[in-house]
Tab-separated table of N, CA and C in Angstrom:
chain	number	residue	atom	x	y	z
A	873	MET	N	-58.309	-36.173	-116.603
A	873	MET	CA	-58.185	-37.617	-116.674
A	873	MET	C	-57.501	-38.027	-117.973
A	874	ALA	N	-57.830	-37.314	-119.068
A	874	ALA	CA	-57.195	-37.625	-120.348
A	874	ALA	C	-55.699	-37.349	-120.279
A	875	SER	N	-55.303	-36.308	-119.576
A	875	SER	CA	-53.874	-36.000	-119.431
A	875	SER	C	-53.162	-37.107	-118.665
A	876	GLU	N	-53.777	-37.563	-117.586
A	876	GLU	CA	-53.177	-38.642	-116.803
A	876	GLU	C	-53.048	-39.909	-117.639
A	877	LYS	N	-54.086	-40.215	-118.394
A	877	LYS	CA	-54.052	-41.387	-119.253
A	877	LYS	C	-52.922	-41.261	-120.284
A	878	GLY	N	-52.762	-40.065	-120.856
A	878	GLY	CA	-51.708	-39.837	-121.828
A	878	GLY	C	-50.316	-40.028	-121.244
A	879	VAL	N	-50.114	-39.565	-120.024
A	879	VAL	CA	-48.818	-39.738	-119.360
A	879	VAL	C	-48.525	-41.217	-119.173
A	880	HIS	N	-49.500	-41.962	-118.679
A	880	HIS	CA	-49.294	-43.393	-118.458
A	880	HIS	C	-49.036	-44.129	-119.773
A	881	GLU	N	-49.759	-43.767	-120.823
A	881	GLU	CA	-49.546	-44.403	-122.132
A	881	GLU	C	-48.165	-44.086	-122.684
A	882	ALA	N	-47.720	-42.837	-122.526
A	882	ALA	CA	-46.397	-42.460	-123.020
A	882	ALA	C	-45.300	-43.215	-122.278
A	883	LEU	N	-45.452	-43.353	-120.978
A	883	LEU	CA	-44.446	-44.090	-120.206
A	883	LEU	C	-44.431	-45.565	-120.582
A	884	ALA	N	-45.597	-46.129	-120.808
A	884	ALA	CA	-45.674	-47.542	-121.191
A	884	ALA	C	-45.022	-47.777	-122.551
A	885	ALA	N	-45.111	-46.788	-123.432
A	885	ALA	CA	-44.558	-46.926	-124.780
A	885	ALA	C	-43.090	-46.515	-124.871
A	886	SER	N	-42.537	-45.957	-123.794
A	886	SER	CA	-41.151	-45.478	-123.857
A	886	SER	C	-40.188	-46.642	-124.008
A	887	ALA	N	-39.094	-46.363	-124.683
A	887	ALA	CA	-38.110	-47.399	-124.992
A	887	ALA	C	-37.441	-47.942	-123.737
A	888	SER	N	-37.106	-47.064	-122.788
A	888	SER	CA	-36.353	-47.523	-121.623
A	888	SER	C	-37.228	-48.241	-120.605
A	889	GLY	N	-38.454	-47.787	-120.451
A	889	GLY	CA	-39.351	-48.394	-119.475
A	889	GLY	C	-38.943	-48.114	-118.041
A	890	ALA	N	-37.925	-47.260	-117.836
A	890	ALA	CA	-37.414	-47.009	-116.491
A	890	ALA	C	-38.207	-45.947	-115.740
A	891	ALA	N	-38.893	-45.080	-116.449
A	891	ALA	CA	-39.619	-43.994	-115.793
A	891	ALA	C	-40.942	-44.487	-115.221
A	892	THR	N	-41.318	-43.889	-114.120
A	892	THR	CA	-42.611	-44.197	-113.511
A	892	THR	C	-43.342	-42.882	-113.251
A	893	ALA	N	-44.638	-42.977	-113.135
A	893	ALA	CA	-45.452	-41.797	-112.861
A	893	ALA	C	-46.168	-41.966	-111.540
A	894	ARG	N	-46.290	-40.878	-110.843
A	894	ARG	CA	-47.086	-40.853	-109.619
A	894	ARG	C	-47.968	-39.620	-109.702
A	895	ILE	N	-49.265	-39.825	-109.651
A	895	ILE	CA	-50.219	-38.726	-109.711
A	895	ILE	C	-50.413	-38.201	-108.298
A	896	VAL	N	-50.200	-36.896	-108.118
A	896	VAL	CA	-50.358	-36.267	-106.814
A	896	VAL	C	-51.413	-35.176	-106.965
A	897	ARG	N	-52.447	-35.267	-106.176
A	897	ARG	CA	-53.514	-34.273	-106.220
A	897	ARG	C	-53.404	-33.355	-105.003
A	898	HIS	N	-53.912	-32.156	-105.150
A	898	HIS	CA	-53.840	-31.181	-104.060
A	898	HIS	C	-55.170	-30.439	-103.971
A	899	LYS	N	-55.294	-29.653	-102.930
A	899	LYS	CA	-56.537	-28.921	-102.678
A	899	LYS	C	-56.535	-27.529	-103.305
A	900	GLY	N	-55.491	-27.189	-104.044
A	900	GLY	CA	-55.473	-25.925	-104.761
A	900	GLY	C	-54.962	-24.728	-103.999
A	901	ASN	N	-54.295	-24.942	-102.864
A	901	ASN	CA	-53.722	-23.777	-102.187
A	901	ASN	C	-52.204	-23.931	-102.086
A	902	ALA	N	-51.523	-22.800	-102.069
A	902	ALA	CA	-50.067	-22.784	-102.133
A	902	ALA	C	-49.416	-23.517	-100.965
A	903	ALA	N	-49.975	-23.361	-99.773
A	903	ALA	CA	-49.383	-24.012	-98.600
A	903	ALA	C	-49.410	-25.531	-98.742
A	904	GLN	N	-50.530	-26.064	-99.193
A	904	GLN	CA	-50.609	-27.514	-99.332
A	904	GLN	C	-49.701	-28.018	-100.442
A	905	ILE	N	-49.609	-27.271	-101.536
A	905	ILE	CA	-48.704	-27.660	-102.622
A	905	ILE	C	-47.268	-27.688	-102.099
A	906	GLY	N	-46.905	-26.710	-101.287
A	906	GLY	CA	-45.563	-26.691	-100.700
A	906	GLY	C	-45.312	-27.894	-99.811
A	907	ARG	N	-46.289	-28.258	-98.988
A	907	ARG	CA	-46.130	-29.436	-98.125
A	907	ARG	C	-45.966	-30.706	-98.954
A	908	LEU	N	-46.748	-30.830	-100.020
A	908	LEU	CA	-46.632	-32.009	-100.884
A	908	LEU	C	-45.260	-32.080	-101.541
A	909	LEU	N	-44.784	-30.946	-102.021
A	909	LEU	CA	-43.453	-30.928	-102.639
A	909	LEU	C	-42.369	-31.275	-101.627
A	910	ASN	N	-42.477	-30.741	-100.408
A	910	ASN	CA	-41.497	-31.087	-99.369
A	910	ASN	C	-41.473	-32.586	-99.127
A	911	ARG	N	-42.644	-33.205	-99.020
A	911	ARG	CA	-42.716	-34.659	-98.810
A	911	ARG	C	-42.107	-35.412	-99.986
A	912	MET	N	-42.435	-34.965	-101.188
A	912	MET	CA	-41.946	-35.659	-102.382
A	912	MET	C	-40.421	-35.589	-102.481
A	913	PHE	N	-39.856	-34.423	-102.201
A	913	PHE	CA	-38.416	-34.260	-102.391
A	913	PHE	C	-37.598	-34.691	-101.178
A	914	ASN	N	-38.233	-34.886	-100.053
A	914	ASN	CA	-37.520	-35.389	-98.877
A	914	ASN	C	-37.647	-36.897	-98.751
A	915	GLY	N	-38.379	-37.527	-99.645
A	915	GLY	CA	-38.535	-38.982	-99.631
A	915	GLY	C	-37.333	-39.686	-100.227
A	916	THR	N	-37.406	-40.990	-100.256
A	916	THR	CA	-36.280	-41.782	-100.751
A	916	THR	C	-36.129	-41.699	-102.269
A	917	GLU	N	-37.217	-41.493	-102.970
A	917	GLU	CA	-37.153	-41.402	-104.435
A	917	GLU	C	-37.745	-40.060	-104.876
A	918	ALA	N	-36.932	-39.023	-104.807
A	918	ALA	CA	-37.390	-37.689	-105.209
A	918	ALA	C	-37.635	-37.677	-106.714
A	919	PRO	N	-38.660	-36.974	-107.157
A	919	PRO	CA	-38.940	-36.922	-108.600
A	919	PRO	C	-37.845	-36.157	-109.344
A	920	THR	N	-37.650	-36.548	-110.591
A	920	THR	CA	-36.702	-35.829	-111.449
A	920	THR	C	-37.443	-34.924	-112.413
A	921	ALA	N	-38.754	-35.075	-112.498
A	921	ALA	CA	-39.563	-34.243	-113.386
A	921	ALA	C	-40.968	-34.139	-112.822
A	922	LEU	N	-41.592	-33.000	-113.074
A	922	LEU	CA	-42.969	-32.768	-112.659
A	922	LEU	C	-43.755	-32.271	-113.857
A	923	ILE	N	-44.944	-32.820	-114.041
A	923	ILE	CA	-45.890	-32.299	-115.018
A	923	ILE	C	-47.032	-31.722	-114.203
A	924	VAL	N	-47.278	-30.443	-114.388
A	924	VAL	CA	-48.242	-29.731	-113.551
A	924	VAL	C	-49.383	-29.225	-114.429
A	925	SER	N	-50.605	-29.466	-113.988
A	925	SER	CA	-51.748	-28.927	-114.722
A	925	SER	C	-52.052	-27.531	-114.196
A	926	GLN	N	-52.503	-26.684	-115.079
A	926	GLN	CA	-52.896	-25.304	-114.822
A	926	GLN	C	-51.696	-24.416	-114.488
A	927	ALA	N	-51.645	-23.318	-115.189
A	927	ALA	CA	-50.522	-22.399	-115.079
A	927	ALA	C	-50.351	-21.853	-113.663
A	928	CYS	N	-51.443	-21.549	-112.983
A	928	CYS	CA	-51.317	-20.983	-111.630
A	928	CYS	C	-50.628	-21.968	-110.687
A	929	TYR	N	-50.916	-23.258	-110.835
A	929	TYR	CA	-50.265	-24.255	-109.987
A	929	TYR	C	-48.809	-24.445	-110.394
A	930	ALA	N	-48.518	-24.342	-111.681
A	930	ALA	CA	-47.127	-24.455	-112.128
A	930	ALA	C	-46.302	-23.312	-111.549
A	931	MET	N	-46.871	-22.105	-111.512
A	931	MET	CA	-46.164	-20.963	-110.928
A	931	MET	C	-45.884	-21.207	-109.452
A	932	THR	N	-46.856	-21.767	-108.755
A	932	THR	CA	-46.685	-22.088	-107.340
A	932	THR	C	-45.604	-23.147	-107.160
A	933	VAL	N	-45.634	-24.190	-107.979
A	933	VAL	CA	-44.639	-25.262	-107.905
A	933	VAL	C	-43.240	-24.700	-108.170
A	934	LEU	N	-43.097	-23.885	-109.206
A	934	LEU	CA	-41.788	-23.313	-109.518
A	934	LEU	C	-41.263	-22.483	-108.350
A	935	GLY	N	-42.119	-21.673	-107.751
A	935	GLY	CA	-41.704	-20.861	-106.605
A	935	GLY	C	-41.261	-21.704	-105.425
A	936	HIS	N	-42.027	-22.747	-105.115
A	936	HIS	CA	-41.665	-23.624	-103.989
A	936	HIS	C	-40.366	-24.355	-104.266
A	937	LEU	N	-40.183	-24.834	-105.484
A	937	LEU	CA	-38.942	-25.537	-105.813
A	937	LEU	C	-37.742	-24.616	-105.621
A	938	LEU	N	-37.869	-23.370	-106.050
A	938	LEU	CA	-36.769	-22.419	-105.883
A	938	LEU	C	-36.504	-22.146	-104.405
A	939	GLN	N	-37.565	-22.036	-103.597
A	939	GLN	CA	-37.390	-21.836	-102.160
A	939	GLN	C	-36.718	-23.045	-101.506
A	940	MET	N	-36.941	-24.212	-102.066
A	940	MET	CA	-36.330	-25.436	-101.543
A	940	MET	C	-34.878	-25.580	-102.001
A	941	GLY	N	-34.413	-24.650	-102.819
A	941	GLY	CA	-33.040	-24.719	-103.310
A	941	GLY	C	-32.867	-25.605	-104.532
A	942	LYS	N	-33.959	-25.973	-105.169
A	942	LYS	CA	-33.884	-26.825	-106.367
A	942	LYS	C	-33.556	-25.968	-107.575
A	943	ARG	N	-32.640	-26.459	-108.393
A	943	ARG	CA	-32.281	-25.770	-109.626
A	943	ARG	C	-33.098	-26.349	-110.766
A	944	ILE	N	-33.714	-25.452	-111.515
A	944	ILE	CA	-34.546	-25.860	-112.646
A	944	ILE	C	-33.788	-25.460	-113.902
A	945	PRO	N	-33.433	-26.361	-114.758
A	945	PRO	CA	-33.777	-27.772	-114.851
A	945	PRO	C	-32.704	-28.729	-114.334
A	946	ALA	N	-31.623	-28.237	-113.724
A	946	ALA	CA	-30.535	-29.132	-113.329
A	946	ALA	C	-30.974	-30.202	-112.336
A	947	ASP	N	-31.793	-29.832	-111.352
A	947	ASP	CA	-32.235	-30.797	-110.335
A	947	ASP	C	-33.572	-31.436	-110.669
A	948	VAL	N	-34.451	-30.663	-111.279
A	948	VAL	CA	-35.789	-31.162	-111.586
A	948	VAL	C	-36.324	-30.442	-112.818
A	949	SER	N	-36.905	-31.216	-113.715
A	949	SER	CA	-37.563	-30.646	-114.894
A	949	SER	C	-39.017	-30.364	-114.557
A	950	VAL	N	-39.554	-29.298	-115.138
A	950	VAL	CA	-40.949	-28.943	-114.897
A	950	VAL	C	-41.616	-28.655	-116.238
A	951	ILE	N	-42.754	-29.314	-116.442
A	951	ILE	CA	-43.565	-29.090	-117.642
A	951	ILE	C	-44.959	-28.708	-117.175
A	952	CYS	N	-45.504	-27.668	-117.760
A	952	CYS	CA	-46.879	-27.287	-117.449
A	952	CYS	C	-47.783	-27.765	-118.572
A	953	ARG	N	-48.883	-28.373	-118.214
A	953	ARG	CA	-49.841	-28.869	-119.206
A	953	ARG	C	-50.545	-27.724	-119.922
A	954	ASP	N	-50.505	-26.534	-119.351
A	954	ASP	CA	-51.223	-25.400	-119.894
A	954	ASP	C	-50.271	-24.221	-120.080
A	955	ASP	N	-50.708	-23.237	-120.840
A	955	ASP	CA	-49.888	-22.071	-121.129
A	955	ASP	C	-50.446	-20.846	-120.414
A	956	ASP	N	-49.623	-19.843	-120.279
A	956	ASP	CA	-50.029	-18.560	-119.725
A	956	ASP	C	-49.103	-17.508	-120.318
A	957	PRO	N	-49.632	-16.339	-120.703
A	957	PRO	CA	-48.763	-15.300	-121.274
A	957	PRO	C	-47.619	-14.891	-120.344
A	958	LEU	N	-47.814	-15.002	-119.038
A	958	LEU	CA	-46.756	-14.627	-118.095
A	958	LEU	C	-45.530	-15.534	-118.195
A	959	PHE	N	-45.703	-16.748	-118.712
A	959	PHE	CA	-44.565	-17.665	-118.807
A	959	PHE	C	-43.440	-17.096	-119.669
A	960	GLU	N	-43.759	-16.216	-120.597
A	960	GLU	CA	-42.722	-15.605	-121.432
A	960	GLU	C	-41.763	-14.756	-120.604
A	961	PHE	N	-42.185	-14.345	-119.406
A	961	PHE	CA	-41.363	-13.496	-118.560
A	961	PHE	C	-40.629	-14.282	-117.478
A	962	PHE	N	-40.839	-15.604	-117.406
A	962	PHE	CA	-40.148	-16.442	-116.440
A	962	PHE	C	-38.738	-16.728	-116.933
A	963	VAL	N	-37.812	-16.910	-115.990
A	963	VAL	CA	-36.451	-17.303	-116.323
A	963	VAL	C	-36.112	-18.510	-115.477
A	964	PRO	N	-35.941	-19.683	-116.058
A	964	PRO	CA	-36.176	-19.970	-117.472
A	964	PRO	C	-37.679	-20.085	-117.745
A	965	PRO	N	-38.095	-19.813	-118.987
A	965	PRO	CA	-39.520	-20.011	-119.289
A	965	PRO	C	-39.851	-21.490	-119.212
A	966	PRO	N	-40.942	-21.843	-118.558
A	966	PRO	CA	-41.244	-23.269	-118.404
A	966	PRO	C	-41.673	-23.927	-119.711
A	967	ALA	N	-41.327	-25.198	-119.821
A	967	ALA	CA	-41.849	-26.013	-120.917
A	967	ALA	C	-43.345	-26.128	-120.688
A	968	ARG	N	-44.096	-26.100	-121.780
A	968	ARG	CA	-45.550	-26.108	-121.620
A	968	ARG	C	-46.219	-26.467	-122.926
A	969	TYR	N	-47.505	-26.689	-122.819
A	969	TYR	CA	-48.327	-26.970	-123.998
A	969	TYR	C	-49.240	-25.780	-124.221
A	970	SER	N	-49.332	-25.370	-125.469
A	970	SER	CA	-50.129	-24.191	-125.801
A	970	SER	C	-51.174	-24.566	-126.842
A	971	LEU	N	-52.394	-24.177	-126.577
A	971	LEU	CA	-53.487	-24.439	-127.505
A	971	LEU	C	-53.554	-23.312	-128.525
A	972	ASP	N	-53.724	-23.659	-129.777
A	972	ASP	CA	-53.870	-22.666	-130.838
A	972	ASP	C	-55.297	-22.128	-130.763
A	973	LEU	N	-55.450	-20.947	-130.175
A	973	LEU	CA	-56.790	-20.388	-129.990
A	973	LEU	C	-57.462	-20.076	-131.320
A	974	ASN	N	-56.681	-19.744	-132.343
A	974	ASN	CA	-57.268	-19.508	-133.665
A	974	ASN	C	-57.941	-20.775	-134.186
A	975	GLN	N	-57.304	-21.921	-133.979
A	975	GLN	CA	-57.886	-23.192	-134.404
A	975	GLN	C	-59.175	-23.473	-133.635
A	976	LEU	N	-59.177	-23.203	-132.339
A	976	LEU	CA	-60.374	-23.405	-131.521
A	976	LEU	C	-61.506	-22.507	-132.001
A	977	VAL	N	-61.203	-21.245	-132.272
A	977	VAL	CA	-62.232	-20.309	-132.746
A	977	VAL	C	-62.771	-20.760	-134.103
A	978	ARG	N	-61.882	-21.163	-135.023
A	978	ARG	CA	-62.331	-21.631	-136.345
A	978	ARG	C	-63.293	-22.808	-136.213
A	979	ARG	N	-62.924	-23.783	-135.397
A	979	ARG	CA	-63.792	-24.961	-135.246
A	979	ARG	C	-65.120	-24.597	-134.601
A	980	THR	N	-65.084	-23.710	-133.632
A	980	THR	CA	-66.319	-23.288	-132.961
A	980	THR	C	-67.232	-22.545	-133.930
A	981	VAL	N	-66.661	-21.644	-134.717
A	981	VAL	CA	-67.455	-20.882	-135.683
A	981	VAL	C	-68.030	-21.816	-136.752
A	982	GLN	N	-67.231	-22.761	-137.224
A	982	GLN	CA	-67.733	-23.721	-138.217
A	982	GLN	C	-68.928	-24.491	-137.662
A	983	LEU	N	-68.829	-24.920	-136.419
A	983	LEU	CA	-69.923	-25.650	-135.789
A	983	LEU	C	-71.147	-24.750	-135.626
A	984	ALA	N	-70.953	-23.505	-135.211
A	984	ALA	CA	-72.063	-22.566	-135.035
A	984	ALA	C	-72.760	-22.287	-136.361
A	985	VAL	N	-71.996	-22.145	-137.435
A	985	VAL	CA	-72.580	-21.903	-138.757
A	985	VAL	C	-73.414	-23.105	-139.191
A	986	ARG	N	-72.901	-24.297	-138.973
A	986	ARG	CA	-73.655	-25.505	-139.339
A	986	ARG	C	-74.969	-25.588	-138.573
A	987	ILE	N	-74.928	-25.269	-137.300
A	987	ILE	CA	-76.144	-25.301	-136.486
A	987	ILE	C	-77.106	-24.218	-136.963
A	988	ASP	N	-76.578	-23.025	-137.269
A	988	ASP	CA	-77.406	-21.925	-137.751
A	988	ASP	C	-78.075	-22.271	-139.084
A	989	GLN	N	-77.432	-23.089	-139.881
A	989	GLN	CA	-77.985	-23.491	-141.178
A	989	GLN	C	-78.930	-24.690	-141.060
A	990	GLY	N	-79.215	-25.081	-139.820
A	990	GLY	CA	-80.176	-26.144	-139.600
A	990	GLY	C	-79.598	-27.543	-139.527
A	991	GLU	N	-78.300	-27.661	-139.626
A	991	GLU	CA	-77.676	-28.981	-139.526
A	991	GLU	C	-77.623	-29.411	-138.059
A	992	ALA	N	-77.814	-30.670	-137.852
A	992	ALA	CA	-77.692	-31.202	-136.496
A	992	ALA	C	-76.210	-31.209	-136.116
A	993	PRO	N	-75.897	-30.825	-134.900
A	993	PRO	CA	-74.485	-30.844	-134.495
A	993	PRO	C	-73.959	-32.281	-134.491
A	994	PRO	N	-72.708	-32.456	-134.883
A	994	PRO	CA	-72.147	-33.813	-134.879
A	994	PRO	C	-72.032	-34.332	-133.451
A	995	VAL	N	-72.176	-35.632	-133.321
A	995	VAL	CA	-72.077	-36.253	-132.001
A	995	VAL	C	-70.681	-36.852	-131.871
A	996	VAL	N	-69.704	-35.979	-131.978
A	996	VAL	CA	-68.310	-36.402	-131.823
A	996	VAL	C	-67.590	-35.391	-130.948
A	997	SER	N	-66.528	-35.827	-130.354
A	997	SER	CA	-65.702	-34.913	-129.575
A	997	SER	C	-64.666	-34.286	-130.488
A	998	LEU	N	-64.440	-33.023	-130.308
A	998	LEU	CA	-63.369	-32.351	-131.032
A	998	LEU	C	-62.140	-32.334	-130.141
A	999	HIS	N	-61.082	-32.919	-130.631
A	999	HIS	CA	-59.833	-32.926	-129.872
A	999	HIS	C	-58.843	-32.013	-130.561
A	1000	LEU	N	-58.349	-31.051	-129.836
A	1000	LEU	CA	-57.338	-30.145	-130.356
A	1000	LEU	C	-56.004	-30.549	-129.754
A	1001	MET	N	-55.002	-30.716	-130.586
A	1001	MET	CA	-53.686	-31.108	-130.111
A	1001	MET	C	-52.877	-29.857	-129.803
A	1002	PRO	N	-52.510	-29.654	-128.554
A	1002	PRO	CA	-51.728	-28.471	-128.219
A	1002	PRO	C	-50.301	-28.595	-128.754
A	1003	GLN	N	-49.669	-27.450	-128.939
A	1003	GLN	CA	-48.283	-27.399	-129.400
A	1003	GLN	C	-47.380	-27.407	-128.174
A	1004	PHE	N	-46.314	-28.205	-128.228
A	1004	PHE	CA	-45.354	-28.235	-127.135
A	1004	PHE	C	-44.355	-27.106	-127.313
A	1005	ILE	N	-44.165	-26.317	-126.261
A	1005	ILE	CA	-43.164	-25.256	-126.252
A	1005	ILE	C	-42.088	-25.696	-125.263
A	1006	ARG	N	-40.896	-25.959	-125.769
A	1006	ARG	CA	-39.850	-26.571	-124.950
A	1006	ARG	C	-39.424	-25.717	-123.754
A	1007	GLY	N	-39.373	-24.420	-123.897
A	1007	GLY	CA	-38.974	-23.577	-122.780
A	1007	GLY	C	-37.575	-23.920	-122.311
A	1008	GLY	N	-37.286	-23.604	-121.060
A	1008	GLY	CA	-35.959	-23.870	-120.515
A	1008	GLY	C	-35.990	-24.631	-119.223
A	1009	SER	N	-37.083	-25.331	-118.967
A	1009	SER	CA	-37.220	-26.003	-117.666
A	1009	SER	C	-37.090	-27.521	-117.766
A	1010	ILE	N	-36.539	-28.006	-118.866
A	1010	ILE	CA	-36.348	-29.450	-119.030
A	1010	ILE	C	-34.859	-29.739	-119.091
A	1011	GLY	N	-34.392	-30.575	-118.173
A	1011	GLY	CA	-32.999	-30.970	-118.154
A	1011	GLY	C	-32.809	-32.331	-118.797
A	1012	PRO	N	-31.587	-32.822	-118.820
A	1012	PRO	CA	-31.329	-34.142	-119.379
A	1012	PRO	C	-31.969	-35.220	-118.505
A	1013	PRO	N	-32.261	-36.369	-119.112
A	1013	PRO	CA	-32.873	-37.451	-118.319
A	1013	PRO	C	-31.958	-37.852	-117.150
A	1014	ALA	N	-32.586	-38.133	-116.020
A	1014	ALA	CA	-31.817	-38.581	-114.849
A	1014	ALA	C	-31.366	-40.011	-115.087
A	1015	GLY	N	-30.285	-40.334	-114.522
A	1015	GLY	CA	-29.928	-41.726	-114.656
A	1015	GLY	C	-28.507	-41.957	-114.579
């Protein structure tokens, strides 16, 4: 939900205001993802970019797009919200966000030490900002 909110906020703040977002949910199987992509790209307003959550779904989306004859990034840009070590072997490697696991471990250990020392855990959310890895799956803006 936070990712969806971030996408909508970024579009609202964009200078051109021309881009729109459409959230498409699926049941998590490759066949249904393929049917959704077919509907999206055979419609009157085919997407020019996709942001996909979870690496396994991004891999499925990339495969279906290639089967549909879509060129990445010439026809459609693809960004994955998550990272996977296998992405380094993709051609082109997809644009994605990568969490610094060292930072996550440091924060977790700091919190565990504080709790072990008798301190009450803070009642705040820890937000880690992932690093954007541009990859090769982003083309120029459509228009």
